[in-house]
mmCIF file of C-alpha atoms and ligand atoms in Angstrom:
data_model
loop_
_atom_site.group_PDB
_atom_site.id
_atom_site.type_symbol
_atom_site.label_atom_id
_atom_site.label_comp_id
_atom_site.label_asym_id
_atom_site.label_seq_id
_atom_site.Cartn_x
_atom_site.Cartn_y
_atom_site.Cartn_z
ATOM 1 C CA UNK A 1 34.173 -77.581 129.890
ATOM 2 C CA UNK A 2 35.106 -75.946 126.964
ATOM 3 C CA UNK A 3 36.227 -72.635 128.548
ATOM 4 C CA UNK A 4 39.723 -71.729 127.412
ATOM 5 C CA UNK A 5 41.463 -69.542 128.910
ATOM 6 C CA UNK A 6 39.084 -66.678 130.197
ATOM 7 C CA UNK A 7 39.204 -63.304 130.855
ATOM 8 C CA UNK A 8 39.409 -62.830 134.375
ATOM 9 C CA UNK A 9 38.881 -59.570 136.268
ATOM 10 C CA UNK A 10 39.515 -58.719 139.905
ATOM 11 C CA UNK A 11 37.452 -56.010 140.810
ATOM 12 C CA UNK A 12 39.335 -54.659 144.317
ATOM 13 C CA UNK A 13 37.727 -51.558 145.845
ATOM 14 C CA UNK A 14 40.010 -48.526 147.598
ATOM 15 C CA UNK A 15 38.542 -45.900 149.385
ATOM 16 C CA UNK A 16 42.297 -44.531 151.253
ATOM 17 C CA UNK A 17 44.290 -48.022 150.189
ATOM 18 C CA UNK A 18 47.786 -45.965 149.419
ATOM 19 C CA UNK A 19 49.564 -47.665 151.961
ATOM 20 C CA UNK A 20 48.547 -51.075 150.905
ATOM 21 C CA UNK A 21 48.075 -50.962 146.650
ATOM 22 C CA UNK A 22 51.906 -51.417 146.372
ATOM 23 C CA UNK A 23 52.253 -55.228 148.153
ATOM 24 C CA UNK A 24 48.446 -55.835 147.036
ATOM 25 C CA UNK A 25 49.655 -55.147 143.154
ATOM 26 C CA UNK A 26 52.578 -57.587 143.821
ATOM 27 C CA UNK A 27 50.411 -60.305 145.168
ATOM 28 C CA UNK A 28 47.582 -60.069 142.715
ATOM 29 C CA UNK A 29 50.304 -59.841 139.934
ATOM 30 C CA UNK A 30 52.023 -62.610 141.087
ATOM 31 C CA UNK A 31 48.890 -65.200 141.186
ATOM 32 C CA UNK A 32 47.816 -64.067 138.087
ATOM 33 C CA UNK A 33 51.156 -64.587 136.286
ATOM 34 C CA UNK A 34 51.049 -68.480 137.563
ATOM 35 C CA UNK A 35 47.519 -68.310 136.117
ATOM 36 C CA UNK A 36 48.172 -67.296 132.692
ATOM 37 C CA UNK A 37 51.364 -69.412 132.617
ATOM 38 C CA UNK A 38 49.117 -72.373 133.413
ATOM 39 C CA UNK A 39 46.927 -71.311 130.787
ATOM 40 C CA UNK A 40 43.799 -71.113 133.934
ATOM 41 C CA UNK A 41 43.017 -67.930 132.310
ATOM 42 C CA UNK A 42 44.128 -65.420 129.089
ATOM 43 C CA UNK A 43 46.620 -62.881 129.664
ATOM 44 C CA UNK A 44 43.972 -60.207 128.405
ATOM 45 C CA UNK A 45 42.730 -60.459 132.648
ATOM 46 C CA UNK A 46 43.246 -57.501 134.311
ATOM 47 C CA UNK A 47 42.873 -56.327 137.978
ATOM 48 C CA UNK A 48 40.274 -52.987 138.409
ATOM 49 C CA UNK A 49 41.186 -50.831 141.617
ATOM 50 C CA UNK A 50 37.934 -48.773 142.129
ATOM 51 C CA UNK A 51 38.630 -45.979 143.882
ATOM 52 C CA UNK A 52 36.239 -44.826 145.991
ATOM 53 C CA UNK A 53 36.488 -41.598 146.761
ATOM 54 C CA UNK A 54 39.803 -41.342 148.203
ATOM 55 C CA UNK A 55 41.460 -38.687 149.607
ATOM 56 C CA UNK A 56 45.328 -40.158 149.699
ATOM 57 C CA UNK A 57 47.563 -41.008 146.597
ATOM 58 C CA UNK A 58 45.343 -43.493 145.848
ATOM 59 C CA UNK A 59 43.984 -42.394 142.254
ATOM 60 C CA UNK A 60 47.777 -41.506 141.809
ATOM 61 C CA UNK A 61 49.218 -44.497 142.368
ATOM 62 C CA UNK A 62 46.167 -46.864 140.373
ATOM 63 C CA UNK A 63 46.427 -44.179 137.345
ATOM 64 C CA UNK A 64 50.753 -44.652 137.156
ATOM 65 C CA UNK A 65 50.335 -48.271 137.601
ATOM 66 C CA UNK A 66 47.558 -48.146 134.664
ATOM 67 C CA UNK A 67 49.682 -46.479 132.430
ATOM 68 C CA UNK A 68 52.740 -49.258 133.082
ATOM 69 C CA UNK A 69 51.723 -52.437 134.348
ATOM 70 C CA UNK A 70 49.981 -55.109 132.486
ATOM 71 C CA UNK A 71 47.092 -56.047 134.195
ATOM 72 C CA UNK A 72 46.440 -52.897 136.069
ATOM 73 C CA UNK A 73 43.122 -50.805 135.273
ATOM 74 C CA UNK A 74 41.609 -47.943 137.129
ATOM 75 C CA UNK A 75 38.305 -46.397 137.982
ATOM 76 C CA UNK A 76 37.834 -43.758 139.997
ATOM 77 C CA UNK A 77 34.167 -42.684 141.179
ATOM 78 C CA UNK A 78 33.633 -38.999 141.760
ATOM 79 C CA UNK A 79 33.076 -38.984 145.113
ATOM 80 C CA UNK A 80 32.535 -41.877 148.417
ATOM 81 C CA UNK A 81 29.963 -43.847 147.165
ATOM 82 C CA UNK A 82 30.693 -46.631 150.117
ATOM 83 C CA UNK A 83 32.072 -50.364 149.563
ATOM 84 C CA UNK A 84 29.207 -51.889 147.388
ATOM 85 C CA UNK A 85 28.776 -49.421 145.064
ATOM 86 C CA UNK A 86 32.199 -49.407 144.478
ATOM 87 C CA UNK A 87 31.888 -52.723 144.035
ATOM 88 C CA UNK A 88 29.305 -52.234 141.387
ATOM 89 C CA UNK A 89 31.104 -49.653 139.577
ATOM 90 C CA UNK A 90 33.466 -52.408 139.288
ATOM 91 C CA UNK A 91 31.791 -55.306 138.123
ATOM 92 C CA UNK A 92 29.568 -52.695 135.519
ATOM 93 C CA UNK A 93 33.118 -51.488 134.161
ATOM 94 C CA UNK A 94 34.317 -55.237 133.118
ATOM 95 C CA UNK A 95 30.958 -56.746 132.325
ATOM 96 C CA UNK A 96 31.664 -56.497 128.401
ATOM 97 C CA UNK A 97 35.697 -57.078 128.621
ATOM 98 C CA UNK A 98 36.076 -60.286 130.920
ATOM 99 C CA UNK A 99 34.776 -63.223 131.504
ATOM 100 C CA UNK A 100 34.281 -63.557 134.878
ATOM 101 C CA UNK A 101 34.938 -61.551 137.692
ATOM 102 C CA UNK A 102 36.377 -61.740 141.593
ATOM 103 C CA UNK A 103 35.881 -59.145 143.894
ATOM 104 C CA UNK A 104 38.198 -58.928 146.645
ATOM 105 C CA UNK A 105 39.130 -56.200 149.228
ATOM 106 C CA UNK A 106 42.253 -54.406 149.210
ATOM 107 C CA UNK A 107 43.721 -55.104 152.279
ATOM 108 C CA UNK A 108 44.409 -58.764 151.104
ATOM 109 C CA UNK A 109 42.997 -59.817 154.094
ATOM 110 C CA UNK A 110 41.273 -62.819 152.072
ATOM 111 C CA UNK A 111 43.818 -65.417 151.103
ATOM 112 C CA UNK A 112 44.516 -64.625 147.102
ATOM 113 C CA UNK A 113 46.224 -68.386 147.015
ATOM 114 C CA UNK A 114 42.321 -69.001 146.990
ATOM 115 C CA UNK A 115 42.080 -67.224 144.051
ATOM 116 C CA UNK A 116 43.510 -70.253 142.253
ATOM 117 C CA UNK A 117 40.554 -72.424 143.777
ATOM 118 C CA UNK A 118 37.819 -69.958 142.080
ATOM 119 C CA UNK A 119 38.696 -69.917 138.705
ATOM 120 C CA UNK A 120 39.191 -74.330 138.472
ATOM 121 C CA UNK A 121 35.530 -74.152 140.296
ATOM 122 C CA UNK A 122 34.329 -71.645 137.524
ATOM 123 C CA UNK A 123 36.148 -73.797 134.509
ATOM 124 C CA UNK A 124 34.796 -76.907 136.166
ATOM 125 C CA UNK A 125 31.227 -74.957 135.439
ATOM 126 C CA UNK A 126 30.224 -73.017 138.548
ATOM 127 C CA UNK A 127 28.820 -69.706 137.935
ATOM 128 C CA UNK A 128 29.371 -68.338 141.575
ATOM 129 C CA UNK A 129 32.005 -69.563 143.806
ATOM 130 C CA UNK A 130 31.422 -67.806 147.658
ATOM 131 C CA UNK A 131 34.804 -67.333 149.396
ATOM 132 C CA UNK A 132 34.166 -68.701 152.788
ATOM 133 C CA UNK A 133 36.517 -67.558 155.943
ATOM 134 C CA UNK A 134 36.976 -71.012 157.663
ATOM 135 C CA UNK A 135 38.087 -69.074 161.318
ATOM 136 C CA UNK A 136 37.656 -65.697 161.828
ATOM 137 C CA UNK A 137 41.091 -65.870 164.448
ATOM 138 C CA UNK A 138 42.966 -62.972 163.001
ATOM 139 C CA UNK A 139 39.782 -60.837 163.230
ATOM 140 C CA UNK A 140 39.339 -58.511 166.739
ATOM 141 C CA UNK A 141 36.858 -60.127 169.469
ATOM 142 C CA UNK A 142 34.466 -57.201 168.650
ATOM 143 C CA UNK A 143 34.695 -57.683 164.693
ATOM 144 C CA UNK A 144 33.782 -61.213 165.436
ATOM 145 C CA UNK A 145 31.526 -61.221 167.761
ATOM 146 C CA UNK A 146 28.884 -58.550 165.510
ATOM 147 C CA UNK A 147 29.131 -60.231 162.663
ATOM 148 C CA UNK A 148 28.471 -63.355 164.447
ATOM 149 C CA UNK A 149 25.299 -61.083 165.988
ATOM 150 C CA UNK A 150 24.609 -59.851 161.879
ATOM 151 C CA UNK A 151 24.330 -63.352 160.788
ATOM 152 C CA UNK A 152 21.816 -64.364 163.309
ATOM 153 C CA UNK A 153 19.758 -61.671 163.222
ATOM 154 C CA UNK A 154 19.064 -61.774 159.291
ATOM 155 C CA UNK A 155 18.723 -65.442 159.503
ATOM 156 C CA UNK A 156 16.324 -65.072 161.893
ATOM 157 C CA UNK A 157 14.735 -62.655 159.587
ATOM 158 C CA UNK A 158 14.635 -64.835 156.544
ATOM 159 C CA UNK A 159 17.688 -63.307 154.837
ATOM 160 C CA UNK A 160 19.433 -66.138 152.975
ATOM 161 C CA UNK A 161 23.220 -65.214 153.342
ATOM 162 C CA UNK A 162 26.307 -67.370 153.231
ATOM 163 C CA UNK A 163 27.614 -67.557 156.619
ATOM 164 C CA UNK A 164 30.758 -66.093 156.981
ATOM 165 C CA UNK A 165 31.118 -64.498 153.258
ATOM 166 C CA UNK A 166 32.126 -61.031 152.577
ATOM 167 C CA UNK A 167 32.755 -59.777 149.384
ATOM 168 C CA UNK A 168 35.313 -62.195 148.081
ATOM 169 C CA UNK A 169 33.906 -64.203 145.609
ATOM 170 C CA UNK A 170 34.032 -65.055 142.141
ATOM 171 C CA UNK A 171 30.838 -64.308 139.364
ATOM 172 C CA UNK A 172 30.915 -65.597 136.005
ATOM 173 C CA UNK A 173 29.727 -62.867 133.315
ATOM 174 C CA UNK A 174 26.210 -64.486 132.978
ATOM 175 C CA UNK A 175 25.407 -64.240 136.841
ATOM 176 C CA UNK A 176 26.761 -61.285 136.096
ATOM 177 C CA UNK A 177 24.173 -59.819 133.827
ATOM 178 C CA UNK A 178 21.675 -61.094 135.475
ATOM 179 C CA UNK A 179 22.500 -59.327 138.381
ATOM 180 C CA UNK A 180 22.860 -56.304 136.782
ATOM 181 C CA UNK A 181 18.814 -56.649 136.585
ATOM 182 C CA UNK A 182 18.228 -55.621 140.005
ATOM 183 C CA UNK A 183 17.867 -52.152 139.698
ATOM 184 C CA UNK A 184 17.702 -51.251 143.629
ATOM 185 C CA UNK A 185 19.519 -48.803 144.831
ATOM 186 C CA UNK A 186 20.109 -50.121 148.048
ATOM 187 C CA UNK A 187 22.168 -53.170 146.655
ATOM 188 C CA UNK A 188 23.442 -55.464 149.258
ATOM 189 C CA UNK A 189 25.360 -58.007 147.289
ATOM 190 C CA UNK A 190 25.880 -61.059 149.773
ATOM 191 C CA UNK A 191 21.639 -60.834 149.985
ATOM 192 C CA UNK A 192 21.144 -60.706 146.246
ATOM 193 C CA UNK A 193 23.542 -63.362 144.576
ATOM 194 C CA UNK A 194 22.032 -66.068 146.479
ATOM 195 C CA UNK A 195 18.997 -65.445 144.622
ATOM 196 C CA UNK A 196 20.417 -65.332 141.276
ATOM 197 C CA UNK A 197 20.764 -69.438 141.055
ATOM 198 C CA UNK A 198 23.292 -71.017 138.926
ATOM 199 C CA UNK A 199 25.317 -73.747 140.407
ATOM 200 C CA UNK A 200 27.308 -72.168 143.431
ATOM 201 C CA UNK A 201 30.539 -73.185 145.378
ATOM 202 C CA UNK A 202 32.189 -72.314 148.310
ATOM 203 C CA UNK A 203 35.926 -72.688 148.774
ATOM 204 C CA UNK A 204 37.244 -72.261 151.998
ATOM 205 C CA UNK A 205 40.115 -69.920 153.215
ATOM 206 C CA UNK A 206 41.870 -68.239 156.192
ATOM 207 C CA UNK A 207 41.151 -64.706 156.651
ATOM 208 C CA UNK A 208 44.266 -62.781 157.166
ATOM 209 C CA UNK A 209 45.117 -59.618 159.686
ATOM 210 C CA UNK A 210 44.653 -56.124 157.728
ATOM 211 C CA UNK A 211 48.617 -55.791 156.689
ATOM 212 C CA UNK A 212 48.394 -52.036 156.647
ATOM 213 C CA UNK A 213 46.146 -48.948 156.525
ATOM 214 C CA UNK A 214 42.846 -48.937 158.703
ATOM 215 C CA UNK A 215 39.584 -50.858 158.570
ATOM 216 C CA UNK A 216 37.014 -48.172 156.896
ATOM 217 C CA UNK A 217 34.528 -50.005 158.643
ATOM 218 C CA UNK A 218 33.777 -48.446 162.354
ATOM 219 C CA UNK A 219 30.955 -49.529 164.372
ATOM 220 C CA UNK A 220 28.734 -46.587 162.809
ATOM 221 C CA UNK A 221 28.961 -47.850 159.709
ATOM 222 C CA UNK A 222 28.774 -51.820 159.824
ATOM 223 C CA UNK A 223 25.168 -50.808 162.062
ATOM 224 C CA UNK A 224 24.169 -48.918 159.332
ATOM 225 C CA UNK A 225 25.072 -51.786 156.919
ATOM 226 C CA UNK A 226 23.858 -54.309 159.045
ATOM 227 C CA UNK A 227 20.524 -52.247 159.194
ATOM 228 C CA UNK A 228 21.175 -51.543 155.510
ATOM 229 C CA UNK A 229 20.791 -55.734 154.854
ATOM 230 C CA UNK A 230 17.635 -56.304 156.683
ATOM 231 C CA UNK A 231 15.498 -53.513 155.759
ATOM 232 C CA UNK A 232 16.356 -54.282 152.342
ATOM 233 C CA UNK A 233 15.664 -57.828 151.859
ATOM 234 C CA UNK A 234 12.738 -58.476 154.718
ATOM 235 C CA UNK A 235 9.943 -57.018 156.510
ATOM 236 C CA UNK A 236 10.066 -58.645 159.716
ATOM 237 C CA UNK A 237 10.414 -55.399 161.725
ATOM 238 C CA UNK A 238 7.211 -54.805 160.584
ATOM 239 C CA UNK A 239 5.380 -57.971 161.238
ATOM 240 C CA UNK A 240 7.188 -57.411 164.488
ATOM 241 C CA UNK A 241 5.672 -54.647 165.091
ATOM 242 C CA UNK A 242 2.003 -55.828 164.366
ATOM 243 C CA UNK A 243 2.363 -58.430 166.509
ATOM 244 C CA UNK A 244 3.449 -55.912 169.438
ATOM 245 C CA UNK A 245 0.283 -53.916 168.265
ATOM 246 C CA UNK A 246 -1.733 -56.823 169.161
ATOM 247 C CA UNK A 247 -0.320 -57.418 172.195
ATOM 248 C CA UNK A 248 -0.911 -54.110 173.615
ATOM 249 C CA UNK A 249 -4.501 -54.032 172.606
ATOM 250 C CA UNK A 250 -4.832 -57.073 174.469
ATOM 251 C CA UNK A 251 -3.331 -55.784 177.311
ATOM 252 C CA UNK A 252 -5.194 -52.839 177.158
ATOM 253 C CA UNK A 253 -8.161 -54.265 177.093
ATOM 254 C CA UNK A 254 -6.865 -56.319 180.457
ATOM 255 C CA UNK A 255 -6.435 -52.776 181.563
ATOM 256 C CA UNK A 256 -9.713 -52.002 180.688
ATOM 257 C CA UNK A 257 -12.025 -54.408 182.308
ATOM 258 C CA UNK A 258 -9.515 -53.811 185.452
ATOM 259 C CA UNK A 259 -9.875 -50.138 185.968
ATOM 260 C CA UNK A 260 -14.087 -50.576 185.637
ATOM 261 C CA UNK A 261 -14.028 -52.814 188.141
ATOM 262 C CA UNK A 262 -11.715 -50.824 190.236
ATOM 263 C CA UNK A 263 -14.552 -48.054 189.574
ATOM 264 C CA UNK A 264 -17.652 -50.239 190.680
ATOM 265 C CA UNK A 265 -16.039 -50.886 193.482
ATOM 266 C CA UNK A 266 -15.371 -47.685 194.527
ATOM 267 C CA UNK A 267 -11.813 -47.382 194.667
ATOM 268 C CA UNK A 268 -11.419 -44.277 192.337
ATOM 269 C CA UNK A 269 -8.197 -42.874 193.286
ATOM 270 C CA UNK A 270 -5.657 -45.784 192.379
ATOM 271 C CA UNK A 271 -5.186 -46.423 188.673
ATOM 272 C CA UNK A 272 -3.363 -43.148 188.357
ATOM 273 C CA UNK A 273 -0.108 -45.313 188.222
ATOM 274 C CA UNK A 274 -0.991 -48.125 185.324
ATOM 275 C CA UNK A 275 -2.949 -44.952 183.370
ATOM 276 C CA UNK A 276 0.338 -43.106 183.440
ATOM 277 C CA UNK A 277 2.188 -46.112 182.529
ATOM 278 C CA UNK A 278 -0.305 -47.244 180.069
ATOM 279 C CA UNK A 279 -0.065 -43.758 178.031
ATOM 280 C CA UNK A 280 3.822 -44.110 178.505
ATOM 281 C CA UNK A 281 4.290 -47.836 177.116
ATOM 282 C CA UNK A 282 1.949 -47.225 174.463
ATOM 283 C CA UNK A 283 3.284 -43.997 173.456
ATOM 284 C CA UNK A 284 6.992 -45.169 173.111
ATOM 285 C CA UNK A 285 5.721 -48.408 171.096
ATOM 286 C CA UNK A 286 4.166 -45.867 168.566
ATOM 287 C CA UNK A 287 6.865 -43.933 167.878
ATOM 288 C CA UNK A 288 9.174 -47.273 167.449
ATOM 289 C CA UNK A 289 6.294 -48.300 164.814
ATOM 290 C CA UNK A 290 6.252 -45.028 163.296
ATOM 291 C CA UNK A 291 9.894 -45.316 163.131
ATOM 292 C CA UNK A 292 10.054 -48.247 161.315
ATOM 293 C CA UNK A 293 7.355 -47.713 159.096
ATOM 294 C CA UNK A 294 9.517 -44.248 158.156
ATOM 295 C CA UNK A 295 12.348 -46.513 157.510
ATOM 296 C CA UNK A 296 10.673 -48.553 154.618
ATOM 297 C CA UNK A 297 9.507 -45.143 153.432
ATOM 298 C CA UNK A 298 12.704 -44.073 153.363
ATOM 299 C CA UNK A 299 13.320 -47.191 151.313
ATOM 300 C CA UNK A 300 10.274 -46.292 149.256
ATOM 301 C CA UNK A 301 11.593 -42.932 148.985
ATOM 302 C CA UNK A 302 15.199 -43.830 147.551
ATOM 303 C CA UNK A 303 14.252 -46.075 145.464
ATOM 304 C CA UNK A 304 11.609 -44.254 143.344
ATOM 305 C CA UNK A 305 14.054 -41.367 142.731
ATOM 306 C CA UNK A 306 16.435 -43.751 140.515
ATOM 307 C CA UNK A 307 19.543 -42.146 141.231
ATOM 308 C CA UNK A 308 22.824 -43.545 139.921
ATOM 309 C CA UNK A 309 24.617 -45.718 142.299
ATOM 310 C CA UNK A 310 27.662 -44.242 140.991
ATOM 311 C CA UNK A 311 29.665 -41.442 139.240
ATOM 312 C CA UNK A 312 32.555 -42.518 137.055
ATOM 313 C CA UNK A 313 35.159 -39.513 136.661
ATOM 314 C CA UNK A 314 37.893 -41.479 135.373
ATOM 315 C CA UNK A 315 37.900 -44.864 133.517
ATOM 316 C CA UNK A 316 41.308 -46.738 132.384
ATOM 317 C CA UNK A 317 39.481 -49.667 130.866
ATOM 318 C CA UNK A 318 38.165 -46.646 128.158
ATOM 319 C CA UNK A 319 40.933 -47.325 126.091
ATOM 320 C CA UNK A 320 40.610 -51.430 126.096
ATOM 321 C CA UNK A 321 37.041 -50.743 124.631
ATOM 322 C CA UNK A 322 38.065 -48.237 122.180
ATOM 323 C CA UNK A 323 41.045 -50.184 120.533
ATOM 324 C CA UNK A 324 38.930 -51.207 118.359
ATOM 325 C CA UNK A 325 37.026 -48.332 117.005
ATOM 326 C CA UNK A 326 38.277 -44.856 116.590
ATOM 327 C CA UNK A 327 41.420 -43.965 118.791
ATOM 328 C CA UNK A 328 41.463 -40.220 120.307
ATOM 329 C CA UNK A 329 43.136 -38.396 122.854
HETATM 330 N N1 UDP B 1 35.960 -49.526 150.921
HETATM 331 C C1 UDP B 1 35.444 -48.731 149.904
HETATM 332 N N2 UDP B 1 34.627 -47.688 150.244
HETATM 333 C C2 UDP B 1 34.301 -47.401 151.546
HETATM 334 C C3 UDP B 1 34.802 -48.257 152.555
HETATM 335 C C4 UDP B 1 35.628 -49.313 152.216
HETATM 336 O O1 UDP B 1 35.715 -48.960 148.734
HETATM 337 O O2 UDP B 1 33.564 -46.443 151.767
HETATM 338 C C5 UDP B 1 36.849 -50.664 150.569
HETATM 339 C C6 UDP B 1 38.188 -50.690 151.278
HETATM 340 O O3 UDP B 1 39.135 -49.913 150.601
HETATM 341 C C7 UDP B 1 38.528 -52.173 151.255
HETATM 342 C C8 UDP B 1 37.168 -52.830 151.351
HETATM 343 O O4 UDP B 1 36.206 -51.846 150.972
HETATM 344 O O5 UDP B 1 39.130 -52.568 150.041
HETATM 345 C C9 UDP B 1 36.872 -53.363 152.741
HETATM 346 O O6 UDP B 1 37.126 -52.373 153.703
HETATM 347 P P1 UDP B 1 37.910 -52.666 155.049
HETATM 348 O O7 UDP B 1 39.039 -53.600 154.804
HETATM 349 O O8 UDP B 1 38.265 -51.366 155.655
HETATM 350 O O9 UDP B 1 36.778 -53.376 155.903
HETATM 351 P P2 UDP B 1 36.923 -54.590 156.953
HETATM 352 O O10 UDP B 1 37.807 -55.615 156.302
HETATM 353 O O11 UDP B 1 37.542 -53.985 158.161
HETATM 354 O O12 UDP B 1 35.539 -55.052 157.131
HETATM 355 MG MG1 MG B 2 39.553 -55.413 155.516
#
């Protein structure tokens, strides 16, 4: 390859991360040195904290370590705008200023020695190397277990997904771009850059325990993420639900032939019960289809309103871009 030395950017999202930026800066810092020492990658890389929304000394802490340090940048989005979009903001920032890109999570609770292993797989050529969690030990029974239940379920529904990759990977700026296409608002990221192409990797790594600060994902929201994934990318629910359609129609016309005979033979009063339970299991399979249907529309809905994914209040990397044209402020 004739990449030398690229621009590398590690996009980290914090949505309440004061506790952790500190040791997270250290680490990052410290892989990145051995980096540009080894020439892997120019010294012009930088490491983005997105934050999301915070309500701790987050922004306080990325904006004095902006101002000082030599790889930190900072981005702060005007409001929550949840994990992905953060991630977006992210990636959207550094698109023009790097040449490629690893997202990784605050917490450190993916192993940044892998770090090392993603940018020799993107100089050997790869456009997207997936960070893959070899065991999930470090990771609560419950954690495990529903992501083990996620996976599943959107295979099962067609989804192509990595198994057991988050949001730790590395893009280089042409996947990039090209992802930048997809215009959804509902972006799930681990569902969309398997389509992309390019030649893809996976490098394998232990996933660490959370070394401070809390998980911001509760059960709440990784259902609504989880339902988030599937309604985005497949519609099996409703083929599911067509196929239950059918089924009760058949069954209902088993009902059907039943209670007429019931009548020519002159037992009247009995079919009270099955009518009762008929009107019940139908009605309750409705509303679950009516449900569902709303949910798409809901998609529908979103989608046709083209709202940003993101607000950008503050942007460090401002003042990379505008070296070269007129200074201000
Ligand atoms: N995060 C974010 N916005 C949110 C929730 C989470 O930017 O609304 C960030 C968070 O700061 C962290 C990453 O997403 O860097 C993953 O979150 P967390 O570690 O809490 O999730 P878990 O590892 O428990 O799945
Ligand atoms: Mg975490």
């Amino acid at each position: 390859m004739n990449k030398k030395s690229p621009i590398l950017s590690i996009i980290v999202p914090c949505c309440n991360e004061a506790p952790v930026l500190e040791e997270t800066t250290r680490e990052l810092t410290t892989v990145m040195d051995h980096l540009v020492r080894e020439g892997k990658i120019s010294s012009d890389s930088m490491i983005l904290y997105v934050d999301d929304g915070s309500t701790d000394d987050t922004w306080a802490i990325i904006e004095q370590k902006a101002g000082h340090h030599p790889y930190v940048q900072g981005l702060k989005l005007s409001r929550n705008f949840g994990h992905q979009s953060a991630l977006i903001a992210g990636i959207e920032a550094t698109q023009d200023l790097s040449d490629c890109m690893i997202s990784i999570d605050a917490d450190l609770q993916d192993d940044v020695a892998a770090i090392d292993a993603f940018v020799d797989k993107y100089r050997e050529g790869y456009d997207i190397v997936y960070g893959v969690r070899r065991k999930r030990k470090s990771d609560t029974f419950f954690k495990r277990s529903t992501a083990l239940t996620f996976y599943k379920l959107m295979e099962k529904m067609g989804v192509r997904l990595v198994p057991n990759h988050a949001d730790y990977r590395l893009m280089s700026k042409r996947a990039v771009d090209e992802l930048m296409k997809y215009q959804e608002e509902n972006l799930f990221l681990r569902g969309i850059v398997p389509l992309l192409g390019f030649p893809a990797v996976k490098v394998y790594y232990d996933r660490k325990k959370r070394f401070a600060g809390e998980s911001k994902y509760p059960l709440k929201k990784m259902i609504a993420f989880a339902f988030d994934g599937i309604t985005s990318f497949s519609i099996a629910p409703i083929k599911l639900v067509t196929c239950i359609g059918f089924l009760l129609v058949l069954l209902g016309a088993g009902v059907a032939i039943y209670s007429l005979a019931v009548w020519f033979l002159d037992h009247t009063i009995s079919g009270w019960t099955s009518l009762i339970l008929s009107i019940w299991i139908i009605g309750g399979m409705q509303l679950v289809a009516i449900g569902v249907i709303g949910e798409y529309i809901g998609k529908i809905f979103q989608e046709t309103k083209r709202r940003p994914r993101y607000i950008i209040e503050r942007n460090t990397t401002e003042k990379m871009k505008a070296k070269d044209t007129v200074p201000h402020g």
